[in-house]
PDB file of C-alpha atoms in Angstrom:
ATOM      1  CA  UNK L   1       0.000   0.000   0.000  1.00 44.00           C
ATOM      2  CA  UNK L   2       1.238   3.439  -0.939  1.00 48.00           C
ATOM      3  CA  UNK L   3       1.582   6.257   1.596  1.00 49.00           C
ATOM      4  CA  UNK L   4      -0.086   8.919   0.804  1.00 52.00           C
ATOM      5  CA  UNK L   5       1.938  10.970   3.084  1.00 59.00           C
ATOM      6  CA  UNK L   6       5.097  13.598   1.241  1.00 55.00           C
ATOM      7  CA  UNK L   7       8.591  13.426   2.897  1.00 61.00           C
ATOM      8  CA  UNK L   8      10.094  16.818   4.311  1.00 57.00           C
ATOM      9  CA  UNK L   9      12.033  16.623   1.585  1.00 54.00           C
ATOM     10  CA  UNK L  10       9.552  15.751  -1.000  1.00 53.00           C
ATOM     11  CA  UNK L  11       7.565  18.599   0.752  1.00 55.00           C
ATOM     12  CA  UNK L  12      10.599  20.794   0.534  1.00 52.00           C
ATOM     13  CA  UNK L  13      10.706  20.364  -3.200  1.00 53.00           C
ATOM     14  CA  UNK L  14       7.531  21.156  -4.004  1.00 55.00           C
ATOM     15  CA  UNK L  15       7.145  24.312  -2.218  1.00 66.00           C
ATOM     16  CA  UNK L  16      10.159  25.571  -3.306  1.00 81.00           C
ATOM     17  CA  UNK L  17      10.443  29.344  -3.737  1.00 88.00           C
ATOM     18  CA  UNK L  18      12.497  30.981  -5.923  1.00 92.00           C
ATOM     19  CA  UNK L  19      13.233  35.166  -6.129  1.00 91.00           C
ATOM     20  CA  UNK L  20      14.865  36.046  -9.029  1.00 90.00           C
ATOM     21  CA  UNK L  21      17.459  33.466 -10.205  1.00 94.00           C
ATOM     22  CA  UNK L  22      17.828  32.111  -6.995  1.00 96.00           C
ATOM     23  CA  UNK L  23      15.992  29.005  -5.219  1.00 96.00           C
ATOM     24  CA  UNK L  24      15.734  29.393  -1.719  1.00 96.00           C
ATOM     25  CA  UNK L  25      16.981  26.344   0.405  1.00 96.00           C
ATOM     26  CA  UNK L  26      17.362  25.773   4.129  1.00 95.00           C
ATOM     27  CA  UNK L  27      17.406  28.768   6.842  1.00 94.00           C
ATOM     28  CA  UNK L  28      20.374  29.488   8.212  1.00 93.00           C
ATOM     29  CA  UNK L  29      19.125  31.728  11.108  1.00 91.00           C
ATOM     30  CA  UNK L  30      15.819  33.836  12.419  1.00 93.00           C
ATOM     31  CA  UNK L  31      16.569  37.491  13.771  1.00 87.00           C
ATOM     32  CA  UNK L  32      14.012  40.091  14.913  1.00 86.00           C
ATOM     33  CA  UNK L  33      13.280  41.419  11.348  1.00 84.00           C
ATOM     34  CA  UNK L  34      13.120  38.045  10.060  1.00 89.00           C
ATOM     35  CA  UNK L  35      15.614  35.281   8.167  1.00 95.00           C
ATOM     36  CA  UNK L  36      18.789  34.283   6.639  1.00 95.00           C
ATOM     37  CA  UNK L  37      18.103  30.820   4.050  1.00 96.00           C
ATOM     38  CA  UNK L  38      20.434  29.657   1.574  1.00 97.00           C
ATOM     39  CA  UNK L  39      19.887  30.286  -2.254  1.00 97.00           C
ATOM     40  CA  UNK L  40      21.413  28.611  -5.151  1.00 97.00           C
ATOM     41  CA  UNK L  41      21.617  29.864  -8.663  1.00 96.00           C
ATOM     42  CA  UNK L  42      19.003  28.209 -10.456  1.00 94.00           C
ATOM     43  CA  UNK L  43      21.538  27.979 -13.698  1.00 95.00           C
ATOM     44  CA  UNK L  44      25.487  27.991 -12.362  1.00 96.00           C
ATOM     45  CA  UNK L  45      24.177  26.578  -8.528  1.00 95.00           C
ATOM     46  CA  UNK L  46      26.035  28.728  -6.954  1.00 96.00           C
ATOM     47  CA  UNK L  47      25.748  28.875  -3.386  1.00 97.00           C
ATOM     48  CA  UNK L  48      24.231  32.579  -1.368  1.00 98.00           C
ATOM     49  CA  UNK L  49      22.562  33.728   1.540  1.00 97.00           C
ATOM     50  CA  UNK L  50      19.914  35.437   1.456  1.00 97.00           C
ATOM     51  CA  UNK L  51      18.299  37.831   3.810  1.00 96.00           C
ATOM     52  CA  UNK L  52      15.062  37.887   3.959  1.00 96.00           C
ATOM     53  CA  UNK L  53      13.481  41.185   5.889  1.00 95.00           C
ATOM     54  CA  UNK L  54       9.572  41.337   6.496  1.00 94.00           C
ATOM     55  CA  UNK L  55       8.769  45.235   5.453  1.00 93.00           C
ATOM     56  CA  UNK L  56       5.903  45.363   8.300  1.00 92.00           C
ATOM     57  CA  UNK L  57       8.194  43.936  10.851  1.00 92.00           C
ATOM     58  CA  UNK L  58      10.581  46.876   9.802  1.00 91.00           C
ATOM     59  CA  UNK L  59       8.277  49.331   9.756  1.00 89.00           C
ATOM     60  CA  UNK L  60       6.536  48.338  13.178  1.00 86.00           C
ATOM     61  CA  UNK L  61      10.158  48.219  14.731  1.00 86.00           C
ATOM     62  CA  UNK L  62      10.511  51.659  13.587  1.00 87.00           C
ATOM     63  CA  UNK L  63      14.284  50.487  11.956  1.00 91.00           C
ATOM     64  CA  UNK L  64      13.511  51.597   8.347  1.00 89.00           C
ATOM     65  CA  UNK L  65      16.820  54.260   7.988  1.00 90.00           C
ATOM     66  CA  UNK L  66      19.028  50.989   9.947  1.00 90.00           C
ATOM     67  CA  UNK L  67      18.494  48.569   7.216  1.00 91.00           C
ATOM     68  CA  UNK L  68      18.213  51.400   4.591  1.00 91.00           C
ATOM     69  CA  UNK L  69      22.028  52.383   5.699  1.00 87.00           C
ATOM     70  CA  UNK L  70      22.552  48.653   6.396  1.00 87.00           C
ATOM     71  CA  UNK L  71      22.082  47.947   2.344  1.00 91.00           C
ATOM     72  CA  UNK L  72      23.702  51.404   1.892  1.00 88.00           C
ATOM     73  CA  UNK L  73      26.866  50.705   3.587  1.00 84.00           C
ATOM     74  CA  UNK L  74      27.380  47.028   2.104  1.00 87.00           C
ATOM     75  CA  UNK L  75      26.966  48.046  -1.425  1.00 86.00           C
ATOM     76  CA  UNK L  76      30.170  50.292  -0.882  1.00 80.00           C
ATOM     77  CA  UNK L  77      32.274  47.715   0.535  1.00 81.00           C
ATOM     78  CA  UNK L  78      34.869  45.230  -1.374  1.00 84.00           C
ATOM     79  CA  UNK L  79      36.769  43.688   1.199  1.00 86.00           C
ATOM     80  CA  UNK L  80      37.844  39.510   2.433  1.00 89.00           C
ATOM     81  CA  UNK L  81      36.453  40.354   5.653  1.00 86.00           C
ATOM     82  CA  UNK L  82      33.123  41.611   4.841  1.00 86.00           C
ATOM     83  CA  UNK L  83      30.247  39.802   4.063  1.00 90.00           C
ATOM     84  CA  UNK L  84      29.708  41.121   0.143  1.00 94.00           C
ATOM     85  CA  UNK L  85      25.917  42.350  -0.881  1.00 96.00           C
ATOM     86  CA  UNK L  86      25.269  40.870  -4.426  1.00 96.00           C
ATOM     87  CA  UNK L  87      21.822  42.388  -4.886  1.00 95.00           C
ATOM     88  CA  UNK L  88      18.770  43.583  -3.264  1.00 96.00           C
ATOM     89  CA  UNK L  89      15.005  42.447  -4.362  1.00 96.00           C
ATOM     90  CA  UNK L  90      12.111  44.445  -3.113  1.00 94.00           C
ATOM     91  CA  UNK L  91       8.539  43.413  -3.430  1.00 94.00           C
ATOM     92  CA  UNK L  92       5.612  44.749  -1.593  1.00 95.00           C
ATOM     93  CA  UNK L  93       6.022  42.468   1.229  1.00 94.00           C
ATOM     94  CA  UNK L  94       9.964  41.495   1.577  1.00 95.00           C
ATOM     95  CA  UNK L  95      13.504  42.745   1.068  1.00 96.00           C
ATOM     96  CA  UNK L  96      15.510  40.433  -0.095  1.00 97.00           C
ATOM     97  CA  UNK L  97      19.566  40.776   0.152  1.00 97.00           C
ATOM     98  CA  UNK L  98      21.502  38.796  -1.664  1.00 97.00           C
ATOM     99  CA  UNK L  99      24.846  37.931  -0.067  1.00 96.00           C
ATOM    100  CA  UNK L 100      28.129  36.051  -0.155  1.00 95.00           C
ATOM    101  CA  UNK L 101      27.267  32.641   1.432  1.00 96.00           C
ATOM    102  CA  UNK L 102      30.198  31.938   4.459  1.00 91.00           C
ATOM    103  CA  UNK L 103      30.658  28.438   5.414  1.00 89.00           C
ATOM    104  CA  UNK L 104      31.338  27.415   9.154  1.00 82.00           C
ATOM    105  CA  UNK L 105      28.990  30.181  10.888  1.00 82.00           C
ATOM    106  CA  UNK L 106      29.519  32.562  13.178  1.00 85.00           C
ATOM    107  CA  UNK L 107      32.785  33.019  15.324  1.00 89.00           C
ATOM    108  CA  UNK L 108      30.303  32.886  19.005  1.00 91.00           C
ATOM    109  CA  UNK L 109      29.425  29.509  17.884  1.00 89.00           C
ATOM    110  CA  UNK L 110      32.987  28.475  16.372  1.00 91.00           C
ATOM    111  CA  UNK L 111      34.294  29.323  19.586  1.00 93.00           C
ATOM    112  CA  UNK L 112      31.648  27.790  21.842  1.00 94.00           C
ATOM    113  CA  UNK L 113      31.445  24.631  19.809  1.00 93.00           C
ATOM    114  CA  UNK L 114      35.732  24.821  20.054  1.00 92.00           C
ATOM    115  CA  UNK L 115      36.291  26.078  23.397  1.00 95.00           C
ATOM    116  CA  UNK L 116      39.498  28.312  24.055  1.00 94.00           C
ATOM    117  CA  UNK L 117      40.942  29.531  20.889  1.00 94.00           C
ATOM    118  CA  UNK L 118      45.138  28.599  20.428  1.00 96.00           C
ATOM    119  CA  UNK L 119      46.779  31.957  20.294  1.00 96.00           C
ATOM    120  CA  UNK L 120      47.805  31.740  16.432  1.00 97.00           C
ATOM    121  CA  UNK L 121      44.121  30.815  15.682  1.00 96.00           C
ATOM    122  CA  UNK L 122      42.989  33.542  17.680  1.00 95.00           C
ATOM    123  CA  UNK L 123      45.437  36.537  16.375  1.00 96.00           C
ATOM    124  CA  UNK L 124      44.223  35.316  12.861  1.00 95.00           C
ATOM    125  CA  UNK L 125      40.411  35.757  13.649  1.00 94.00           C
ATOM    126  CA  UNK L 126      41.554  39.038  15.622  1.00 95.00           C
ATOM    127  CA  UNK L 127      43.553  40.230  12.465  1.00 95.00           C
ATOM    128  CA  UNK L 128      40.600  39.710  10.335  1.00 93.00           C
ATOM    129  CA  UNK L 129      38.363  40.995  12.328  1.00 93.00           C
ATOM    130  CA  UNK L 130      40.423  44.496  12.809  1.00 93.00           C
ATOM    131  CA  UNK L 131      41.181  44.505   8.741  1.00 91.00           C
ATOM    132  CA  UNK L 132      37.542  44.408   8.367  1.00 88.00           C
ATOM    133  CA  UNK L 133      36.716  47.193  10.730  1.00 86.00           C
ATOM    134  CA  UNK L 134      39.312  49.557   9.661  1.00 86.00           C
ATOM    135  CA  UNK L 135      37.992  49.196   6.038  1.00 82.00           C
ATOM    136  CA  UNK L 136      34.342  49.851   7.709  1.00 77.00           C
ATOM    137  CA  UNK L 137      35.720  53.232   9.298  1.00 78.00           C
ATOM    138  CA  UNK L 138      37.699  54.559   6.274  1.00 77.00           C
ATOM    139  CA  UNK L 139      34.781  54.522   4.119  1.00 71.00           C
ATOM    140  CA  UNK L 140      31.945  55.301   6.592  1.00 68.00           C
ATOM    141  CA  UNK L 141      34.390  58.134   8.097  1.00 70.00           C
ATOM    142  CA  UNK L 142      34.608  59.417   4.309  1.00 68.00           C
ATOM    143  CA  UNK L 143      30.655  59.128   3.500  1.00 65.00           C
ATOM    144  CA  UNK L 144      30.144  61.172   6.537  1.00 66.00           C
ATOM    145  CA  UNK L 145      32.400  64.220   5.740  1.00 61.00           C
TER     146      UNK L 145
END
């Protein structure tokens, strides 16, 4: 006797959702103004996250001008230690920002899952981290004045 019942993953397929070229895959994380999910390419597969921000959530959190600079600010940047911003799709209800997909996660849960970081590991990660942030000043610093 066949089950009439679908898999997660034959459920999964079938309601898959796709913005623009991209089909979006598993979520990577929930925040306040809503998720992260991977997308893939639909034609070269290549791999992206993308943000996905509910527009009421935004506007009810009064945090429009944050993610407005937020998409602002990324666009600018072209650096190894910042997350790059392919593309931004806006429809009525969503903002979508699409974004260089990172492997591993974040560096809290690197560290918790890792426990006390060896000092060369933890210089490199500290290295990065300040090369990042001293891109971040120069050209916010700039866009200010």
């Amino acid at each position: 006797m066949a089950s009439t019942e679908l898999t997660k993953a034959e459920r999964e397929t079938k309601a898959q959702i796709k913005i623009a070229h991209y089909i979006l895959k598993e979520t990577l994380g929930v925040g306040t103004f809503g998720k992260v999910k991977v997308g893939l390419h639909e034609m070269t597969g290549y791999k992206v996250a993308v943000k996905i921000l509910n527009r009421q959530k935004i506007k009810t959190l009064d945090v429009v001008g944050k993610i407005r600079r937020e998409i602002q600010n990324l666009s600018l940047f072209r650096h190894p230690h910042i997350i790059k911003l392919y593309q931004v799709i806006s429809t009525p209800s969503d903002i979508f920002m699409i974004m260089e997909y990172v492997s591993g996660g974040e560096l809290f849960d690197y560290i918790v899952k890792h426990g006390r970081l060896k000092t060369p590991e933890a210089r490199r990660f500290f290295q990065q981290i300040i090369s990042g942030r001293y891109s971040w000043y120069t050209v916010v610093s700039k866009v200010i004045e």
